[in-house]
Amino acid sequence: MMSRSHKRFSVFEAWEAIFTVAVVLVTGFFILWFIIFFVEMTTTAHFSISLYNVFSFLPGVESVGEIAPGSDGGFDPSALAVISVFIIVVGAITFFGVWSYVQKRQQRRYEIEKAYEKEQKRRVEAKRKADKEREDAERKARDDRHYAEKREEERLENIKRLKEGISSNNRVLVDTDNRLVALVNEMNEHRQALNKHFDAPAYGPFWDEVEEVSDLAERVLWCFAHIHELHSTIESKRSELSELESPLALLDPTLTVIKTPDRDAEARSATNTMIQVSKIVYEAQRDPTFAMIAEQRRGANQISSAVRGLYSHTTDLRDKLENVSTKLQDHQKSLKELKEKKRGY
């Protein structure tokens, strides 16, 4: 489709062509007339009265009578000079006028074309800039969307990992709790056997039971420590999970610390067992025969280590019992606060 500027160019060119042709025709007419006039003048001294009447307004051409034919009549040469000068002046003025007009038109057309080209370049540059800004905006939106999707995937992955970790730790917690109960019961059985061997007296079996009770006490301590560690780990994971999901989601039974039975009785039982065994071992060490058998059987260091372990484990059991009880109380308080928040919604 032709632009408005191009249409204006076509109109200007058409008018310039028409004007130029008209000027050329007029100028050509005057020049042709001058040539004919000059030829006629040089070939005869007489002209048509009609031609002289045309130039009667010029100096030297007063009337037709001045150049009427006759033996004494003739043409005044000054009239020819005046006519020639007039034609030359008219032609020069016409030529320079047309030339000036055409130059101005061409300059105007050049300026319009330059302005049009500049406008086209501006539009192209504006379009390129707009396209670039749109592409940058689309790229930024795409990057932001990709980043948001990636963050959401990471969040869901972390939620899944934390939930699986809580479930896994709860299973281990139950297993450790069951193992603790079994170990405490086994300690009581070995304590009873140890009493029988001391009363018998059965020296070798007695010291076997001492070593066994010491080993069981160490394993019981490990269970209490592991339960305490599991509680801390689960609470830590729950804290992380609360930052990724609503705190109310933590009321899900699968995401809470499994409430194991109160193991205060087992802890006290294990502690009492260790205290009783420690007293019996002390009595056995005072007995020469028990002491001699202890020296003879498998090295004194092993027996001494077991005996020292009895006293150490007794103190540690009391500390672990206090830590586990405190941890359970904190958990129950946290769970109660969450339930109160849920009722408030």
XYZ file of C-alpha atoms in Angstrom, residues 1-330:
330
model
C 0.000 0.000 0.000
C 1.359 3.450 -0.995
C 2.012 5.778 1.935
C 0.692 9.335 2.167
C 4.201 10.723 1.689
C 4.563 8.753 -1.536
C 1.186 10.028 -2.716
C 2.257 13.618 -2.026
C 5.469 12.976 -3.935
C 3.467 11.780 -6.947
C 1.192 14.866 -6.883
C 4.167 17.223 -6.592
C 5.935 15.515 -9.469
C 2.819 15.709 -11.644
C 2.315 19.430 -11.005
C 6.000 20.129 -11.590
C 5.865 18.265 -14.873
C 2.765 20.177 -16.005
C 4.251 23.533 -14.978
C 7.589 22.769 -16.629
C 5.918 21.706 -19.894
C 3.801 24.890 -19.895
C 6.833 27.104 -19.314
C 8.811 25.306 -22.008
C 5.948 25.670 -24.482
C 5.548 29.394 -23.752
C 9.286 30.003 -23.925
C 9.536 27.965 -27.099
C 6.701 29.964 -28.608
C 8.491 33.252 -27.908
C 11.773 31.930 -29.262
C 10.098 30.539 -32.377
C 8.246 33.802 -32.874
C 11.505 35.729 -32.474
C 13.230 33.565 -35.082
C 10.378 34.020 -37.527
C 10.348 37.720 -36.783
C 14.090 37.980 -37.317
C 14.014 36.068 -40.585
C 11.130 38.114 -41.883
C 12.880 41.316 -40.884
C 16.060 40.415 -42.731
C 14.264 39.362 -45.895
C 11.847 42.263 -46.198
C 11.449 45.664 -44.741
C 7.774 45.215 -44.261
C 5.886 43.240 -41.645
C 2.380 42.336 -41.155
C 0.396 45.127 -39.577
C -0.984 42.623 -37.073
C 2.466 41.829 -35.723
C 3.290 45.497 -35.210
C 0.004 46.070 -33.531
C 0.992 43.400 -30.989
C 4.132 45.361 -30.043
C 2.648 48.810 -30.417
C 3.187 49.409 -26.667
C 6.980 49.190 -27.071
C 9.120 52.303 -27.653
C 9.756 52.918 -31.352
C 6.544 51.169 -32.359
C 3.976 53.889 -32.113
C 1.465 52.830 -34.674
C 0.950 50.869 -37.745
C 1.429 53.954 -39.790
C 5.078 54.251 -38.833
C 5.905 51.128 -40.728
C 3.345 51.384 -43.438
C 4.648 50.225 -46.762
C 5.780 52.857 -49.194
C 8.757 54.009 -51.051
C 9.818 56.222 -48.180
C 8.726 53.859 -45.348
C 10.996 51.410 -43.400
C 11.480 49.610 -40.069
C 13.117 51.341 -37.159
C 16.082 49.108 -36.063
C 15.698 50.168 -32.453
C 12.383 48.325 -32.333
C 14.155 45.077 -33.139
C 16.667 45.638 -30.366
C 13.932 46.419 -27.867
C 11.959 43.354 -28.854
C 15.060 41.169 -28.635
C 15.945 42.468 -25.198
C 12.361 41.977 -24.048
C 12.297 38.382 -25.254
C 15.693 37.635 -23.693
C 14.659 39.177 -20.368
C 11.373 37.303 -20.366
C 13.149 34.059 -21.236
C 15.816 34.584 -18.565
C 13.259 35.463 -15.916
C 11.168 32.505 -16.923
C 14.180 30.180 -16.943
C 15.501 31.299 -13.561
C 12.009 31.300 -12.117
C 11.399 27.759 -13.298
C 14.874 26.693 -12.225
C 14.405 28.238 -8.756
C 10.965 26.721 -8.397
C 12.182 23.287 -9.455
C 15.160 23.534 -7.085
C 12.905 24.471 -4.197
C 10.576 21.618 -5.075
C 13.438 19.187 -5.293
C 14.868 20.460 -1.999
C 11.458 20.172 -0.385
C 11.001 16.709 -1.799
C 14.503 15.752 -0.576
C 13.679 17.057 2.897
C 10.378 15.186 2.908
C 12.097 11.999 1.778
C 14.799 12.405 4.426
C 12.148 13.066 7.054
C 10.238 10.031 5.829
C 13.377 7.872 5.954
C 14.175 9.220 9.416
C 10.634 8.470 10.556
C 10.875 4.987 9.082
C 14.169 4.398 10.873
C 12.650 5.731 14.089
C 9.694 3.394 13.732
C 11.961 0.455 12.936
C 14.151 1.278 15.936
C 11.091 1.766 18.152
C 9.684 -1.563 16.961
C 13.030 -3.274 17.523
C 13.255 -1.765 21.010
C 9.655 -2.722 21.786
C 10.283 -6.261 20.516
C 13.423 -6.497 22.635
C 11.599 -5.224 25.726
C 8.780 -7.683 25.092
C 11.253 -10.536 24.616
C 13.105 -9.505 27.786
C 9.828 -9.343 29.697
C 8.769 -12.742 28.350
C 12.182 -14.203 29.162
C 12.069 -12.749 32.690
C 8.535 -14.066 33.202
C 9.627 -17.461 31.889
C 12.692 -17.477 34.165
C 10.595 -16.387 37.156
C 8.049 -19.088 36.400
C 10.794 -21.686 36.038
C 12.395 -20.511 39.298
C 9.039 -20.628 41.090
C 8.357 -24.119 39.732
C 11.817 -25.241 40.813
C 11.320 -23.760 44.287
C 7.946 -25.469 44.540
C 9.481 -28.799 43.484
C 12.209 -28.367 46.092
C 9.616 -27.477 48.731
C 7.515 -30.549 47.944
C 10.634 -32.702 47.867
C 11.719 -31.369 51.270
C 8.224 -31.934 52.678
C 8.292 -35.502 51.405
C 11.787 -36.047 52.829
C 10.836 -34.635 56.234
C 7.621 -36.658 56.443
C 9.455 -39.840 55.510
C 12.153 -38.983 58.061
C 9.579 -38.452 60.812
C 7.833 -41.731 59.976
C 11.141 -43.592 59.868
C 12.305 -42.111 63.180
C 8.972 -42.973 64.775
C 9.381 -46.596 63.694
C 12.899 -46.664 65.118
C 11.571 -45.029 68.279
C 9.001 -47.798 68.750
C 11.599 -50.485 68.081
C 14.051 -48.901 70.523
C 11.345 -48.581 73.162
C 10.417 -52.252 72.812
C 14.068 -53.181 72.945
C 14.501 -51.115 76.108
C 11.680 -52.979 77.844
C 13.168 -56.325 76.856
C 16.624 -55.325 78.081
C 15.301 -54.111 81.451
C 13.412 -57.387 81.952
C 16.517 -59.320 81.010
C 18.542 -57.301 83.519
C 16.090 -58.249 86.275
C 16.381 -61.924 85.352
C 20.180 -61.773 85.480
C 20.024 -59.925 88.797
C 17.900 -62.716 90.278
C 20.320 -65.310 88.907
C 23.239 -63.330 90.316
C 21.622 -63.349 93.792
C 21.171 -67.117 93.630
C 24.786 -67.666 92.585
C 25.990 -65.428 95.400
C 23.890 -67.245 97.976
C 24.868 -70.708 96.671
C 27.804 -69.736 96.448
C 28.634 -70.397 92.767
C 31.717 -68.323 92.085
C 32.166 -68.689 88.319
C 28.490 -68.230 87.348
C 28.285 -65.278 89.718
C 30.992 -63.365 87.882
C 29.466 -64.376 84.535
C 26.235 -62.750 85.615
C 28.107 -59.640 86.743
C 29.618 -59.224 83.282
C 26.253 -59.886 81.640
C 24.443 -57.333 83.810
C 27.142 -54.746 83.113
C 26.769 -55.315 79.357
C 22.968 -55.094 79.585
C 23.221 -51.875 81.585
C 25.350 -50.341 78.835
C 22.792 -51.350 76.202
C 19.941 -49.950 78.312
C 21.808 -46.671 78.568
C 22.233 -46.647 74.788
C 18.483 -47.152 74.342
C 17.671 -44.227 76.628
C 20.205 -42.027 74.816
C 18.872 -43.115 71.434
C 15.281 -42.396 72.469
C 16.338 -38.940 73.606
C 18.155 -38.400 70.283
C 15.142 -39.597 68.280
C 12.868 -37.176 70.119
C 15.234 -34.304 69.303
C 15.527 -35.362 65.655
C 11.769 -35.646 65.189
C 11.151 -32.261 66.807
C 13.814 -30.714 64.577
C 12.182 -32.174 61.471
C 8.776 -30.990 62.659
C 10.192 -27.484 63.089
C 11.535 -27.543 59.519
C 8.216 -28.888 58.276
C 6.287 -26.073 59.982
C 8.245 -23.568 57.862
C 7.176 -25.331 54.653
C 3.568 -26.077 55.580
C 0.910 -24.731 57.898
C 1.637 -25.472 61.575
C -1.794 -27.102 61.745
C -0.500 -29.786 59.388
C 1.705 -30.979 62.246
C -1.422 -32.231 64.026
C -1.439 -35.112 61.575
C -0.903 -38.215 63.759
C 1.724 -39.520 61.343
C 3.796 -36.349 61.836
C 3.850 -36.286 65.638
C 6.218 -38.076 67.949
C 4.684 -41.453 68.665
C 3.606 -41.477 72.276
C 5.422 -44.404 73.798
C 4.388 -45.739 77.197
C 5.812 -44.048 80.241
C 9.197 -45.697 80.812
C 9.859 -44.162 84.197
C 9.121 -47.540 85.783
C 11.610 -49.303 83.500
C 14.241 -46.660 84.196
C 13.737 -46.950 87.946
C 13.766 -50.725 87.700
C 17.049 -50.665 85.777
C 18.525 -48.188 88.232
C 17.451 -50.272 91.246
C 18.842 -53.389 89.585
C 22.189 -51.706 89.089
C 22.227 -50.485 92.689
C 21.454 -53.968 94.059
C 24.017 -55.614 91.800
C 26.619 -53.049 92.831
C 25.988 -53.834 96.503
C 26.267 -57.594 95.926
C 29.472 -57.154 93.931
C 30.889 -55.086 96.743
C 30.096 -57.890 99.204
C 31.645 -60.416 96.822
C 34.839 -58.383 96.556
C 35.099 -58.488 100.349
C 34.858 -62.262 100.315
C 38.341 -63.810 99.788
C 37.081 -66.726 97.735
C 34.964 -64.591 95.378
C 37.862 -62.168 95.026
C 40.336 -64.968 94.293
C 38.052 -66.515 91.660
C 37.635 -63.115 90.070
C 41.420 -62.847 89.796
C 41.735 -66.313 88.301
C 38.910 -66.046 85.692
C 39.739 -64.400 82.344
C 41.912 -61.687 83.819
C 41.274 -59.189 86.547
C 41.004 -56.276 84.118
C 37.858 -57.652 82.503
C 36.128 -58.176 85.828
C 37.299 -54.802 87.159
C 35.988 -53.093 84.032
C 32.605 -54.733 84.494
C 32.499 -53.674 88.133
C 33.465 -50.087 87.354
C 30.847 -50.060 84.616
C 28.159 -51.001 87.124
C 28.709 -47.870 89.213
C 29.113 -45.634 86.171
C 25.991 -46.958 84.470
C 23.949 -46.445 87.629
C 24.715 -42.705 87.640
C 24.201 -42.377 83.890
C 20.828 -44.107 84.077
C 19.571 -41.510 86.520
C 20.695 -38.666 84.222
C 19.166 -40.238 81.106
C 15.913 -40.837 82.930
C 15.694 -37.145 83.835
C 16.485 -36.017 80.255
C 13.933 -38.329 78.642
C 11.228 -37.293 81.108
C 11.899 -33.612 80.408
C 11.807 -34.193 76.643
C 8.485 -36.014 76.863
C 6.990 -33.202 78.932
C 8.137 -30.586 76.370
